[in-house]
Amino acid sequence: KKNSTLTILELNNNVIDYDGCVAIAEALVENTTLSTFNMSGNYAGGLGANVLAKALERNAGIVELRLSGNDLGNEGTKALAEALEVHQGNLTSLDLGNNGIGLEGARAIASYVEKCSSLTSLNLYMNDLGDEGCKLIVQALKTNKTVTSLDLGGNNIGPKGMAAIADLLKDNDTIVTLELGYNPAGPEGSKALAEALKFHGKVETLKMGWCKVGVEGAVPLADMLRYNNTISTLDLRGNNMGDDGARAFAQSLKVVNEALNNLDLGYNEIKDEGAFALAQALKANAEGAVALLSLSSNYITKLGAVALTEAVDIVHELGSGKDTTIVF
């Protein structure tokens, strides 16, 4: 309450419940120096969220708010979102991951995001937005032009939700980091995103690990890389694309892509045939080879590993000293 120098308060994983939230809320009302408040991994619940929400209405200093893993639910989320709408400060980062947020909570967050002109990072990881909740957030982001980092991973978003995200990216030049991992995007959702990212958006980091992409979704994503000139990091771990998917990416890696630096194809059941194709691609495009190619937890034997290692040597020799790292 009385501290005049404290700017960051970290209270993660401290078993803070409703009573603790009441005490903290009383302090937040009076404190004028705090800019970052992190209370993730506690037991605030809906009631605690209501108390914190009332305090946030009167605290104008906090710009980073992290409350992931607090079992806020829809009611607690709604209370916080409504409080943030009248919050006098300029919140830049909001983390409400893993809070059991469903459609109604998504509606409240969307209402806030649509009106907020300072927010740059929105983390809703591991909630239960579903396709309909995703569409609400996407609609808000069509108005909001400040969010640069968006995390919707683990939200049971399927092809319809992915299509909505794809539509957003066609007319969005602000989102540069997009986490969509652990969603059942499937081949259809993957294709929609790939088509949008071919010539649109400014995404630099795209994470789609464990999205049920499969070979059918890998092909359009690989083809997208032939045209996209912004993505530098692409994470496609755990998508069961196998050798056919690896071959599709190998074809695209033969084309010069000055943006792509990091490609993660780990946990994809890739065998030696896929490894051979990727090795040939690296050798064929030494100047434009990726800096990091991750193939961890696949089924590549010593033969495939040797082929890739030899390709790395050739990249260094022909690529003017360029280094590529392979992670097995």
Short mmCIF file of C-alpha atoms in Angstrom, two decimals:
data_model
loop_
_atom_site.label_atom_id
_atom_site.label_comp_id
_atom_site.label_asym_id
_atom_site.label_seq_id
_atom_site.Cartn_x
_atom_site.Cartn_y
_atom_site.Cartn_z
CA LYS A 1 0.00 0.00 0.00
CA LYS A 2 2.66 2.49 1.04
CA ASN A 3 5.65 1.35 -1.05
CA SER A 4 6.64 4.09 -3.50
CA THR A 5 9.29 2.22 -5.51
CA LEU A 6 7.91 -1.28 -6.24
CA THR A 7 7.08 -1.73 -9.94
CA ILE A 8 6.90 -5.54 -10.34
CA LEU A 9 5.02 -7.95 -8.06
CA GLU A 10 5.34 -11.71 -8.67
CA LEU A 11 3.06 -13.92 -6.57
CA ASN A 12 2.94 -17.06 -8.73
CA ASN A 13 2.06 -20.45 -7.23
CA ASN A 14 1.45 -19.30 -3.69
CA VAL A 15 -1.91 -20.96 -2.93
CA ILE A 16 -3.56 -17.54 -2.78
CA ASP A 17 -7.33 -17.91 -2.36
CA TYR A 18 -10.23 -15.49 -1.93
CA ASP A 19 -8.98 -14.08 1.39
CA GLY A 20 -5.58 -13.40 -0.13
CA CYS A 21 -7.21 -11.70 -3.09
CA VAL A 22 -9.10 -9.39 -0.73
CA ALA A 23 -5.86 -8.28 0.95
CA ILE A 24 -4.08 -7.80 -2.37
CA ALA A 25 -7.00 -5.87 -3.82
CA GLU A 26 -6.94 -3.44 -0.91
CA ALA A 27 -3.26 -2.76 -1.60
CA LEU A 28 -3.78 -2.37 -5.36
CA VAL A 29 -6.36 0.35 -4.78
CA GLU A 30 -3.80 2.52 -2.99
CA ASN A 31 -0.58 1.58 -4.83
CA THR A 32 0.49 3.98 -7.59
CA THR A 33 3.84 2.56 -8.71
CA LEU A 34 3.14 -1.07 -9.66
CA SER A 35 3.31 -1.72 -13.43
CA THR A 36 3.49 -5.55 -13.57
CA PHE A 37 1.22 -7.79 -11.49
CA ASN A 38 1.67 -11.55 -11.82
CA MET A 39 -0.49 -13.87 -9.72
CA SER A 40 -0.57 -16.96 -11.95
CA GLY A 41 -1.11 -20.47 -10.60
CA ASN A 42 -3.19 -19.61 -7.55
CA TYR A 43 -6.78 -20.17 -6.40
CA ALA A 44 -8.50 -16.85 -6.98
CA GLY A 45 -11.61 -18.39 -8.52
CA GLY A 46 -14.58 -16.34 -9.62
CA LEU A 47 -15.01 -14.63 -6.25
CA GLY A 48 -11.36 -13.61 -6.03
CA ALA A 49 -11.52 -12.33 -9.61
CA ASN A 50 -14.45 -10.09 -8.68
CA VAL A 51 -12.49 -8.55 -5.82
CA LEU A 52 -9.40 -7.99 -7.98
CA ALA A 53 -11.56 -6.55 -10.74
CA LYS A 54 -12.90 -3.80 -8.48
CA ALA A 55 -9.35 -2.90 -7.48
CA LEU A 56 -8.20 -2.78 -11.09
CA GLU A 57 -10.93 -0.27 -11.89
CA ARG A 58 -9.15 2.17 -9.60
CA ASN A 59 -5.52 1.25 -10.29
CA ALA A 60 -4.19 3.15 -13.30
CA GLY A 61 -0.58 2.01 -13.11
CA ILE A 62 -0.66 -1.70 -14.05
CA VAL A 63 0.30 -2.33 -17.69
CA GLU A 64 1.03 -6.09 -17.48
CA LEU A 65 -1.56 -8.38 -15.87
CA ARG A 66 -0.98 -12.14 -15.60
CA LEU A 67 -3.60 -14.28 -13.95
CA SER A 68 -3.26 -17.63 -15.73
CA GLY A 69 -4.24 -20.81 -13.89
CA ASN A 70 -6.62 -19.29 -11.36
CA ASP A 71 -9.86 -21.08 -12.22
CA LEU A 72 -11.53 -17.76 -12.98
CA GLY A 73 -14.26 -19.31 -15.11
CA ASN A 74 -16.66 -17.27 -17.21
CA GLU A 75 -17.99 -15.18 -14.35
CA GLY A 76 -14.59 -14.19 -13.03
CA THR A 77 -13.36 -13.44 -16.54
CA LYS A 78 -16.40 -11.30 -17.24
CA ALA A 79 -15.82 -9.29 -14.06
CA LEU A 80 -12.18 -8.68 -14.98
CA ALA A 81 -12.94 -7.74 -18.57
CA GLU A 82 -15.63 -5.28 -17.53
CA ALA A 83 -13.25 -3.74 -14.99
CA LEU A 84 -10.52 -3.38 -17.58
CA GLU A 85 -12.90 -1.53 -19.87
CA VAL A 86 -13.08 1.28 -17.29
CA HIS A 87 -9.46 0.86 -16.16
CA GLN A 88 -7.77 4.24 -16.43
CA GLY A 89 -4.33 2.92 -17.33
CA ASN A 90 -2.84 1.59 -20.56
CA LEU A 91 -2.71 -2.20 -20.23
CA THR A 92 -0.28 -3.70 -22.77
CA SER A 93 -0.20 -7.38 -21.77
CA LEU A 94 -3.04 -9.64 -20.58
CA ASP A 95 -2.56 -13.33 -19.69
CA LEU A 96 -5.69 -15.29 -18.79
CA GLY A 97 -4.51 -18.72 -19.89
CA ASN A 98 -5.79 -21.95 -18.32
CA ASN A 99 -8.82 -20.45 -16.59
CA GLY A 100 -11.73 -22.51 -17.89
CA ILE A 101 -12.92 -19.68 -20.11
CA GLY A 102 -15.76 -20.60 -22.46
CA LEU A 103 -18.05 -18.75 -24.83
CA GLU A 104 -19.40 -16.19 -22.35
CA GLY A 105 -15.96 -15.37 -21.05
CA ALA A 106 -14.74 -15.01 -24.64
CA ARG A 107 -17.57 -12.59 -25.33
CA ALA A 108 -16.49 -10.36 -22.42
CA ILE A 109 -12.82 -10.45 -23.44
CA ALA A 110 -13.73 -9.64 -27.04
CA SER A 111 -15.71 -6.61 -25.91
CA TYR A 112 -12.70 -5.32 -24.00
CA VAL A 113 -10.14 -6.08 -26.73
CA GLU A 114 -12.24 -4.34 -29.36
CA LYS A 115 -12.15 -1.09 -27.38
CA CYS A 116 -8.60 -1.26 -26.04
CA SER A 117 -6.02 0.81 -27.91
CA SER A 118 -2.96 -0.13 -25.84
CA LEU A 119 -3.00 -3.96 -25.66
CA THR A 120 -0.12 -5.64 -27.53
CA SER A 121 -0.11 -9.16 -26.04
CA LEU A 122 -3.16 -11.38 -25.46
CA ASN A 123 -2.71 -14.87 -24.00
CA LEU A 124 -5.76 -17.14 -23.77
CA TYR A 125 -3.84 -20.45 -23.87
CA MET A 126 -5.53 -23.66 -22.68
CA ASN A 127 -9.08 -22.45 -22.22
CA ASP A 128 -12.22 -23.74 -23.93
CA LEU A 129 -13.10 -21.03 -26.45
CA GLY A 130 -14.03 -23.45 -29.23
CA ASP A 131 -14.83 -22.23 -32.73
CA GLU A 132 -17.52 -19.80 -31.61
CA GLY A 133 -15.41 -18.20 -28.89
CA CYS A 134 -12.53 -17.95 -31.34
CA LYS A 135 -14.75 -16.13 -33.81
CA LEU A 136 -15.66 -13.55 -31.15
CA ILE A 137 -12.00 -12.84 -30.40
CA VAL A 138 -11.21 -12.65 -34.12
CA GLN A 139 -14.03 -10.20 -34.73
CA ALA A 140 -12.66 -7.95 -31.97
CA LEU A 141 -9.18 -8.12 -33.49
CA LYS A 142 -10.54 -6.87 -36.79
CA THR A 143 -11.14 -3.58 -34.98
CA ASN A 144 -8.15 -3.74 -32.64
CA LYS A 145 -4.93 -2.81 -34.45
CA THR A 146 -2.47 -2.97 -31.55
CA VAL A 147 -2.18 -6.68 -30.60
CA THR A 148 1.09 -8.07 -31.92
CA SER A 149 1.21 -11.37 -29.97
CA LEU A 150 -1.80 -13.70 -29.85
CA ASP A 151 -1.94 -17.06 -28.06
CA LEU A 152 -5.02 -19.20 -28.71
CA GLY A 153 -3.30 -22.54 -28.20
CA GLY A 154 -5.21 -25.43 -26.64
CA ASN A 155 -8.70 -24.01 -27.10
CA ASN A 156 -10.44 -26.77 -29.06
CA ILE A 157 -10.48 -24.60 -32.17
CA GLY A 158 -11.32 -26.60 -35.28
CA PRO A 159 -11.44 -25.85 -39.01
CA LYS A 160 -14.21 -23.24 -38.70
CA GLY A 161 -12.29 -21.27 -36.08
CA MET A 162 -9.09 -21.55 -38.12
CA ALA A 163 -10.94 -20.24 -41.17
CA ALA A 164 -11.97 -17.20 -39.09
CA ILE A 165 -8.34 -16.64 -38.05
CA ALA A 166 -7.28 -16.98 -41.69
CA ASP A 167 -9.83 -14.35 -42.68
CA LEU A 168 -8.44 -12.03 -39.99
CA LEU A 169 -4.88 -12.44 -41.25
CA LYS A 170 -5.87 -11.34 -44.74
CA ASP A 171 -6.35 -7.83 -43.42
CA ASN A 172 -4.09 -7.64 -40.37
CA ASP A 173 -0.60 -6.16 -40.39
CA THR A 174 0.01 -6.08 -36.63
CA ILE A 175 0.04 -9.70 -35.40
CA VAL A 176 3.60 -11.03 -35.62
CA THR A 177 3.47 -13.91 -33.13
CA LEU A 178 0.66 -16.44 -33.42
CA GLU A 179 0.35 -19.54 -31.20
CA LEU A 180 -2.29 -22.03 -32.35
CA GLY A 181 -0.81 -25.28 -31.05
CA TYR A 182 -2.88 -28.10 -29.52
CA ASN A 183 -5.99 -27.23 -31.53
CA PRO A 184 -7.74 -29.71 -33.88
CA ALA A 185 -7.17 -27.55 -36.96
CA GLY A 186 -6.92 -30.60 -39.22
CA PRO A 187 -6.04 -30.46 -42.92
CA GLU A 188 -8.95 -28.11 -43.70
CA GLY A 189 -7.99 -25.54 -41.08
CA SER A 190 -4.33 -25.80 -42.05
CA LYS A 191 -5.16 -25.18 -45.70
CA ALA A 192 -7.20 -22.08 -44.83
CA LEU A 193 -4.32 -20.62 -42.83
CA ALA A 194 -1.80 -21.48 -45.54
CA GLU A 195 -3.85 -19.74 -48.22
CA ALA A 196 -4.15 -16.60 -46.09
CA LEU A 197 -0.45 -16.49 -45.21
CA LYS A 198 0.77 -16.92 -48.77
CA PHE A 199 0.40 -13.24 -49.56
CA HIS A 200 -1.13 -11.65 -46.47
CA GLY A 201 -0.28 -10.74 -42.90
CA LYS A 202 2.97 -9.96 -41.12
CA VAL A 203 3.27 -13.10 -38.99
CA GLU A 204 6.89 -13.88 -38.10
CA THR A 205 6.37 -16.73 -35.63
CA LEU A 206 3.69 -19.35 -36.29
CA LYS A 207 3.23 -22.25 -33.89
CA MET A 208 0.95 -25.12 -34.91
CA GLY A 209 2.30 -28.04 -32.95
CA TRP A 210 -0.08 -30.97 -32.42
CA CYS A 211 -2.83 -29.56 -34.66
CA LYS A 212 -3.71 -32.77 -36.54
CA VAL A 213 -2.30 -31.26 -39.72
CA GLY A 214 -1.40 -34.58 -41.37
CA VAL A 215 0.03 -34.92 -44.88
CA GLU A 216 -2.99 -33.19 -46.45
CA GLY A 217 -2.41 -30.11 -44.32
CA ALA A 218 1.38 -30.22 -44.58
CA VAL A 219 1.34 -29.87 -48.37
CA PRO A 220 -0.43 -26.45 -48.47
CA LEU A 221 1.63 -25.19 -45.50
CA ALA A 222 4.82 -26.19 -47.28
CA ASP A 223 3.63 -24.55 -50.49
CA MET A 224 2.87 -21.37 -48.53
CA LEU A 225 6.57 -21.01 -47.73
CA ARG A 226 7.34 -20.56 -51.41
CA TYR A 227 5.51 -17.23 -51.34
CA ASN A 228 5.45 -15.97 -47.75
CA ASN A 229 8.24 -13.50 -46.94
CA THR A 230 7.66 -12.83 -43.23
CA ILE A 231 7.59 -16.14 -41.31
CA SER A 232 10.96 -16.78 -39.65
CA THR A 233 9.89 -19.47 -37.16
CA LEU A 234 7.47 -22.27 -38.03
CA ASP A 235 6.64 -24.92 -35.42
CA LEU A 236 4.79 -27.98 -36.77
CA ARG A 237 5.70 -30.61 -34.21
CA GLY A 238 3.51 -33.63 -33.62
CA ASN A 239 1.40 -33.45 -36.77
CA ASN A 240 1.81 -36.96 -38.17
CA MET A 241 3.02 -35.77 -41.57
CA GLY A 242 5.56 -38.56 -42.10
CA ASP A 243 7.91 -38.80 -45.07
CA ASP A 244 5.37 -37.39 -47.52
CA GLY A 245 5.02 -34.23 -45.45
CA ALA A 246 8.81 -33.97 -45.13
CA ARG A 247 9.14 -34.28 -48.91
CA ALA A 248 6.63 -31.46 -49.37
CA PHE A 249 8.70 -29.18 -47.14
CA ALA A 250 11.87 -30.29 -48.88
CA GLN A 251 10.47 -29.08 -52.20
CA SER A 252 9.75 -25.68 -50.69
CA LEU A 253 13.15 -25.47 -48.98
CA LYS A 254 14.75 -25.65 -52.42
CA VAL A 255 13.23 -22.24 -53.13
CA VAL A 256 15.05 -19.23 -51.71
CA ASN A 257 13.18 -17.91 -48.67
CA GLU A 258 15.12 -15.17 -46.96
CA ALA A 259 12.73 -14.99 -44.01
CA LEU A 260 12.58 -18.60 -42.75
CA ASN A 261 15.24 -19.35 -40.13
CA ASN A 262 13.73 -21.97 -37.86
CA LEU A 263 11.66 -24.97 -38.96
CA ASP A 264 10.56 -27.54 -36.37
CA LEU A 265 9.29 -30.86 -37.73
CA GLY A 266 9.84 -32.87 -34.56
CA TYR A 267 7.52 -35.74 -33.51
CA ASN A 268 6.24 -36.25 -37.06
CA GLU A 269 7.10 -39.92 -37.73
CA ILE A 270 9.65 -38.90 -40.36
CA LYS A 271 11.96 -41.71 -41.46
CA ASP A 272 15.11 -41.86 -43.59
CA GLU A 273 13.28 -41.16 -46.86
CA GLY A 274 12.08 -37.85 -45.48
CA ALA A 275 15.52 -37.12 -44.08
CA PHE A 276 17.13 -37.78 -47.48
CA ALA A 277 14.69 -35.38 -49.16
CA LEU A 278 15.42 -32.64 -46.61
CA ALA A 279 19.17 -33.19 -47.00
CA GLN A 280 18.90 -32.77 -50.77
CA ALA A 281 16.91 -29.57 -50.28
CA LEU A 282 19.58 -28.08 -48.02
CA LYS A 283 22.30 -28.87 -50.54
CA ALA A 284 20.28 -27.44 -53.42
CA ASN A 285 19.75 -24.12 -51.63
CA ALA A 286 22.89 -23.54 -49.57
CA GLU A 287 22.60 -19.75 -49.67
CA GLY A 288 19.02 -19.79 -48.42
CA ALA A 289 19.21 -22.75 -46.04
CA VAL A 290 17.43 -22.42 -42.68
CA ALA A 291 19.58 -21.73 -39.62
CA LEU A 292 17.81 -24.36 -37.50
CA LEU A 293 16.01 -27.52 -38.61
CA SER A 294 14.60 -29.57 -35.73
CA LEU A 295 13.80 -33.23 -36.39
CA SER A 296 13.77 -34.50 -32.83
CA SER A 297 11.80 -37.62 -31.86
CA ASN A 298 11.31 -38.92 -35.39
CA TYR A 299 12.36 -42.32 -36.79
CA ILE A 300 15.55 -41.25 -38.55
CA THR A 301 18.35 -43.84 -38.43
CA LYS A 302 22.08 -43.30 -38.72
CA LEU A 303 21.78 -43.32 -42.52
CA GLY A 304 19.41 -40.36 -42.55
CA ALA A 305 21.42 -38.55 -39.89
CA VAL A 306 24.62 -38.93 -41.91
CA ALA A 307 22.92 -37.55 -45.03
CA LEU A 308 21.72 -34.49 -43.12
CA THR A 309 25.11 -33.96 -41.46
CA GLU A 310 26.82 -34.07 -44.85
CA ALA A 311 24.28 -31.56 -46.15
CA VAL A 312 25.15 -29.20 -43.29
CA ASP A 313 28.83 -29.36 -44.31
CA ILE A 314 27.94 -28.52 -47.90
CA VAL A 315 25.77 -25.61 -46.79
CA HIS A 316 28.72 -24.21 -44.87
CA GLU A 317 31.04 -24.70 -47.84
CA LEU A 318 28.76 -23.35 -50.58
CA GLY A 319 26.76 -20.90 -48.53
CA SER A 320 29.59 -18.47 -47.82
CA GLY A 321 30.13 -19.78 -44.32
CA LYS A 322 26.42 -20.08 -43.51
CA ASP A 323 25.72 -22.50 -40.67
CA THR A 324 22.70 -24.77 -40.38
CA THR A 325 22.03 -26.69 -37.18
CA ILE A 326 20.12 -29.97 -37.25
CA VAL A 327 18.52 -31.16 -34.02
CA PHE A 328 17.84 -34.90 -33.90
#
